[in-house]
Amino acid sequence: MTTPAQFLPASLQERLRPQHGATLPAPRDAGAHVLYCMRTAYRSAANPSLETALRVANELRVPLLCLAVLEDSFPAALSRIGMRPTDRATAFRLEALRELQPEIAARGSVLLVHVERDGSRQAAAQSLAARARLVIVDEHFGIEP
């Protein structure tokens, strides 16, 4: 398989963009799973990133691990100007993830939740990505294609 796009429908292919470089990466030959990093789309319905990750994992015949990362603080640059996650926003995300967990399980995957704190930023995502055949990430809202 050269890229994951070749077995996806056109409606998903048009949403794919490489994170780095000009072309989509091919899955690694070795790896224990496909990793889907949920950044903003905490839902199972109408979630093209999740659908892509499920299809890629199925094609590669490896499990899909979904990882949602919650931040208890923003990076220092944003914190200096007073930006930080609010309790209300965090409660909303946790409630969405609680509802999402059985939906992800029903689709044959598992949802992992990691709370990033100073000193542990990106540790879970980096560790899981290092063992993945492919990593799929949704984008923050407002990113232009």
PDB file of C-alpha atoms in Angstrom:
ATOM      1  CA  MET A   1       0.000   0.000   0.000  1.00  0.00           C
ATOM      2  CA  THR A   2       1.480   3.341  -0.983  1.00  0.00           C
ATOM      3  CA  THR A   3      -0.875   5.691   0.859  1.00  0.00           C
ATOM      4  CA  PRO A   4      -4.004   5.259   2.920  1.00  0.00           C
ATOM      5  CA  ALA A   5      -5.959   7.312   0.383  1.00  0.00           C
ATOM      6  CA  GLN A   6      -6.127   4.580  -2.224  1.00  0.00           C
ATOM      7  CA  PHE A   7      -8.877   2.614  -0.478  1.00  0.00           C
ATOM      8  CA  LEU A   8     -10.866   5.565   0.865  1.00  0.00           C
ATOM      9  CA  PRO A   9     -13.960   7.003  -0.803  1.00  0.00           C
ATOM     10  CA  ALA A  10     -13.596  10.363  -2.538  1.00  0.00           C
ATOM     11  CA  SER A  11     -15.486  12.087   0.295  1.00  0.00           C
ATOM     12  CA  LEU A  12     -12.669  11.155   2.683  1.00  0.00           C
ATOM     13  CA  GLN A  13      -9.804  11.472   0.202  1.00  0.00           C
ATOM     14  CA  GLU A  14     -10.578  15.153  -0.366  1.00  0.00           C
ATOM     15  CA  ARG A  15     -10.095  15.837   3.358  1.00  0.00           C
ATOM     16  CA  LEU A  16      -6.623  14.311   3.629  1.00  0.00           C
ATOM     17  CA  ARG A  17      -3.614  16.582   3.976  1.00  0.00           C
ATOM     18  CA  PRO A  18      -0.059  15.667   4.891  1.00  0.00           C
ATOM     19  CA  GLN A  19       1.215  17.197   8.106  1.00  0.00           C
ATOM     20  CA  HIS A  20       4.742  17.555   6.775  1.00  0.00           C
ATOM     21  CA  GLY A  21       5.911  17.425   3.193  1.00  0.00           C
ATOM     22  CA  ALA A  22       4.003  17.397  -0.052  1.00  0.00           C
ATOM     23  CA  THR A  23       2.662  13.843  -0.024  1.00  0.00           C
ATOM     24  CA  LEU A  24       0.789  11.636   2.389  1.00  0.00           C
ATOM     25  CA  PRO A  25       3.052   9.185   4.180  1.00  0.00           C
ATOM     26  CA  ALA A  26       2.782   5.472   3.586  1.00  0.00           C
ATOM     27  CA  PRO A  27       2.119   3.369   6.664  1.00  0.00           C
ATOM     28  CA  ARG A  28       5.210   1.919   8.309  1.00  0.00           C
ATOM     29  CA  ASP A  29       5.846  -1.759   7.677  1.00  0.00           C
ATOM     30  CA  ALA A  30       6.042  -2.448  11.396  1.00  0.00           C
ATOM     31  CA  GLY A  31       3.725  -1.171  14.049  1.00  0.00           C
ATOM     32  CA  ALA A  32       1.192  -2.409  16.516  1.00  0.00           C
ATOM     33  CA  HIS A  33      -1.751  -0.135  15.687  1.00  0.00           C
ATOM     34  CA  VAL A  34      -3.105   2.910  13.901  1.00  0.00           C
ATOM     35  CA  LEU A  35      -3.275   5.935  16.209  1.00  0.00           C
ATOM     36  CA  TYR A  36      -6.035   8.520  15.871  1.00  0.00           C
ATOM     37  CA  CYS A  37      -5.344  11.654  17.923  1.00  0.00           C
ATOM     38  CA  MET A  38      -8.622  13.432  18.663  1.00  0.00           C
ATOM     39  CA  ARG A  39      -8.002  17.122  19.098  1.00  0.00           C
ATOM     40  CA  THR A  40     -11.362  18.753  18.521  1.00  0.00           C
ATOM     41  CA  ALA A  41     -13.860  16.302  17.020  1.00  0.00           C
ATOM     42  CA  TYR A  42     -15.111  14.519  20.141  1.00  0.00           C
ATOM     43  CA  ARG A  43     -17.848  12.609  18.329  1.00  0.00           C
ATOM     44  CA  SER A  44     -18.235   9.366  16.415  1.00  0.00           C
ATOM     45  CA  ALA A  45     -20.905  10.490  13.929  1.00  0.00           C
ATOM     46  CA  ALA A  46     -19.902  12.803  11.085  1.00  0.00           C
ATOM     47  CA  ASN A  47     -16.228  12.510  11.998  1.00  0.00           C
ATOM     48  CA  PRO A  48     -14.174  12.026   8.818  1.00  0.00           C
ATOM     49  CA  SER A  49     -10.905  11.648  10.734  1.00  0.00           C
ATOM     50  CA  LEU A  50     -12.297   8.799  12.818  1.00  0.00           C
ATOM     51  CA  GLU A  51     -13.812   7.161   9.744  1.00  0.00           C
ATOM     52  CA  THR A  52     -10.470   7.399   7.933  1.00  0.00           C
ATOM     53  CA  ALA A  53      -8.621   5.929  10.913  1.00  0.00           C
ATOM     54  CA  LEU A  54     -11.088   3.039  11.201  1.00  0.00           C
ATOM     55  CA  ARG A  55     -10.799   2.219   7.499  1.00  0.00           C
ATOM     56  CA  VAL A  56      -6.990   2.425   7.517  1.00  0.00           C
ATOM     57  CA  ALA A  57      -6.715   0.200  10.596  1.00  0.00           C
ATOM     58  CA  ASN A  58      -9.100  -2.298   9.013  1.00  0.00           C
ATOM     59  CA  GLU A  59      -7.124  -2.343   5.761  1.00  0.00           C
ATOM     60  CA  LEU A  60      -3.831  -2.785   7.634  1.00  0.00           C
ATOM     61  CA  ARG A  61      -5.428  -5.407   9.901  1.00  0.00           C
ATOM     62  CA  VAL A  62      -4.234  -3.723  13.086  1.00  0.00           C
ATOM     63  CA  PRO A  63      -6.242  -2.282  15.973  1.00  0.00           C
ATOM     64  CA  LEU A  64      -7.174   1.372  16.130  1.00  0.00           C
ATOM     65  CA  LEU A  65      -6.287   3.323  19.252  1.00  0.00           C
ATOM     66  CA  CYS A  66      -8.079   6.634  19.704  1.00  0.00           C
ATOM     67  CA  LEU A  67      -6.333   9.155  21.943  1.00  0.00           C
ATOM     68  CA  ALA A  68      -7.996  12.270  23.317  1.00  0.00           C
ATOM     69  CA  VAL A  69      -5.675  14.729  25.005  1.00  0.00           C
ATOM     70  CA  LEU A  70      -6.996  17.236  27.517  1.00  0.00           C
ATOM     71  CA  GLU A  71      -4.812  20.098  28.662  1.00  0.00           C
ATOM     72  CA  ASP A  72      -4.909  21.372  32.218  1.00  0.00           C
ATOM     73  CA  SER A  73      -3.019  24.456  31.081  1.00  0.00           C
ATOM     74  CA  PHE A  74      -2.019  26.064  27.826  1.00  0.00           C
ATOM     75  CA  PRO A  75       1.582  26.542  26.720  1.00  0.00           C
ATOM     76  CA  ALA A  76       3.440  29.346  28.505  1.00  0.00           C
ATOM     77  CA  ALA A  77       3.011  31.798  25.613  1.00  0.00           C
ATOM     78  CA  LEU A  78      -0.783  31.616  25.880  1.00  0.00           C
ATOM     79  CA  SER A  79      -0.792  31.474  29.674  1.00  0.00           C
ATOM     80  CA  ARG A  80       1.151  34.754  29.817  1.00  0.00           C
ATOM     81  CA  ILE A  81      -1.731  36.509  28.068  1.00  0.00           C
ATOM     82  CA  GLY A  82      -4.285  34.956  30.398  1.00  0.00           C
ATOM     83  CA  MET A  83      -5.509  32.072  28.243  1.00  0.00           C
ATOM     84  CA  ARG A  84      -6.173  28.789  29.992  1.00  0.00           C
ATOM     85  CA  PRO A  85      -8.769  26.037  29.731  1.00  0.00           C
ATOM     86  CA  THR A  86     -11.848  26.878  31.749  1.00  0.00           C
ATOM     87  CA  ASP A  87     -13.498  24.432  34.118  1.00  0.00           C
ATOM     88  CA  ARG A  88     -16.648  24.653  32.002  1.00  0.00           C
ATOM     89  CA  ALA A  89     -14.806  23.782  28.781  1.00  0.00           C
ATOM     90  CA  THR A  90     -13.008  20.898  30.479  1.00  0.00           C
ATOM     91  CA  ALA A  91     -16.273  19.545  31.921  1.00  0.00           C
ATOM     92  CA  PHE A  92     -17.839  19.748  28.439  1.00  0.00           C
ATOM     93  CA  ARG A  93     -14.956  17.768  26.917  1.00  0.00           C
ATOM     94  CA  LEU A  94     -15.037  15.140  29.663  1.00  0.00           C
ATOM     95  CA  GLU A  95     -18.789  14.668  29.215  1.00  0.00           C
ATOM     96  CA  ALA A  96     -18.347  14.325  25.449  1.00  0.00           C
ATOM     97  CA  LEU A  97     -15.592  11.752  25.965  1.00  0.00           C
ATOM     98  CA  ARG A  98     -17.719   9.775  28.452  1.00  0.00           C
ATOM     99  CA  GLU A  99     -20.493   9.572  25.830  1.00  0.00           C
ATOM    100  CA  LEU A 100     -17.997   8.777  23.076  1.00  0.00           C
ATOM    101  CA  GLN A 101     -16.247   5.892  24.820  1.00  0.00           C
ATOM    102  CA  PRO A 102     -18.991   3.242  24.305  1.00  0.00           C
ATOM    103  CA  GLU A 103     -19.531   4.431  20.720  1.00  0.00           C
ATOM    104  CA  ILE A 104     -15.834   3.934  19.958  1.00  0.00           C
ATOM    105  CA  ALA A 105     -15.919   0.515  21.663  1.00  0.00           C
ATOM    106  CA  ALA A 106     -18.938  -0.487  19.571  1.00  0.00           C
ATOM    107  CA  ARG A 107     -16.827   0.175  16.468  1.00  0.00           C
ATOM    108  CA  GLY A 108     -14.089  -2.162  17.698  1.00  0.00           C
ATOM    109  CA  SER A 109     -11.654   0.409  19.031  1.00  0.00           C
ATOM    110  CA  VAL A 110     -10.593   1.824  22.357  1.00  0.00           C
ATOM    111  CA  LEU A 111     -10.574   5.439  23.523  1.00  0.00           C
ATOM    112  CA  LEU A 112      -7.680   6.528  25.704  1.00  0.00           C
ATOM    113  CA  VAL A 113      -7.771   9.868  27.530  1.00  0.00           C
ATOM    114  CA  HIS A 114      -4.599  11.662  28.625  1.00  0.00           C
ATOM    115  CA  VAL A 115      -4.517  14.828  30.704  1.00  0.00           C
ATOM    116  CA  GLU A 116      -1.473  16.877  29.790  1.00  0.00           C
ATOM    117  CA  ARG A 117       0.189  18.652  32.645  1.00  0.00           C
ATOM    118  CA  ASP A 118       3.406  20.585  32.765  1.00  0.00           C
ATOM    119  CA  GLY A 119       6.195  18.031  32.535  1.00  0.00           C
ATOM    120  CA  SER A 120       4.076  15.400  30.772  1.00  0.00           C
ATOM    121  CA  ARG A 121       3.133  17.216  27.606  1.00  0.00           C
ATOM    122  CA  GLN A 122       2.902  14.997  24.530  1.00  0.00           C
ATOM    123  CA  ALA A 123       4.311  11.965  26.360  1.00  0.00           C
ATOM    124  CA  ALA A 124       1.298   9.733  25.676  1.00  0.00           C
ATOM    125  CA  ALA A 125       0.896  10.773  22.051  1.00  0.00           C
ATOM    126  CA  GLN A 126       4.602  10.456  21.299  1.00  0.00           C
ATOM    127  CA  SER A 127       4.870   7.058  22.945  1.00  0.00           C
ATOM    128  CA  LEU A 128       1.842   5.657  21.099  1.00  0.00           C
ATOM    129  CA  ALA A 129       2.884   7.275  17.806  1.00  0.00           C
ATOM    130  CA  ALA A 130       6.330   5.690  18.008  1.00  0.00           C
ATOM    131  CA  ARG A 131       4.692   2.252  17.954  1.00  0.00           C
ATOM    132  CA  ALA A 132       2.047   3.061  15.317  1.00  0.00           C
ATOM    133  CA  ARG A 133       1.941   2.074  11.674  1.00  0.00           C
ATOM    134  CA  LEU A 134       0.235   5.371  10.907  1.00  0.00           C
ATOM    135  CA  VAL A 135      -0.944   8.418  12.875  1.00  0.00           C
ATOM    136  CA  ILE A 136      -4.107  10.308  11.922  1.00  0.00           C
ATOM    137  CA  VAL A 137      -4.926  13.641  13.550  1.00  0.00           C
ATOM    138  CA  ASP A 138      -7.925  15.913  13.183  1.00  0.00           C
ATOM    139  CA  GLU A 139      -7.296  19.624  12.794  1.00  0.00           C
ATOM    140  CA  HIS A 140      -8.320  22.493  14.975  1.00  0.00           C
ATOM    141  CA  PHE A 141     -11.313  24.403  13.671  1.00  0.00           C
ATOM    142  CA  GLY A 142     -10.442  27.330  11.465  1.00  0.00           C
ATOM    143  CA  ILE A 143      -7.518  25.689   9.659  1.00  0.00           C
ATOM    144  CA  GLU A 144      -7.702  26.605   6.012  1.00  0.00           C
ATOM    145  CA  PRO A 145      -7.223  23.801   3.428  1.00  0.00           C
TER     146      PRO A 145
END
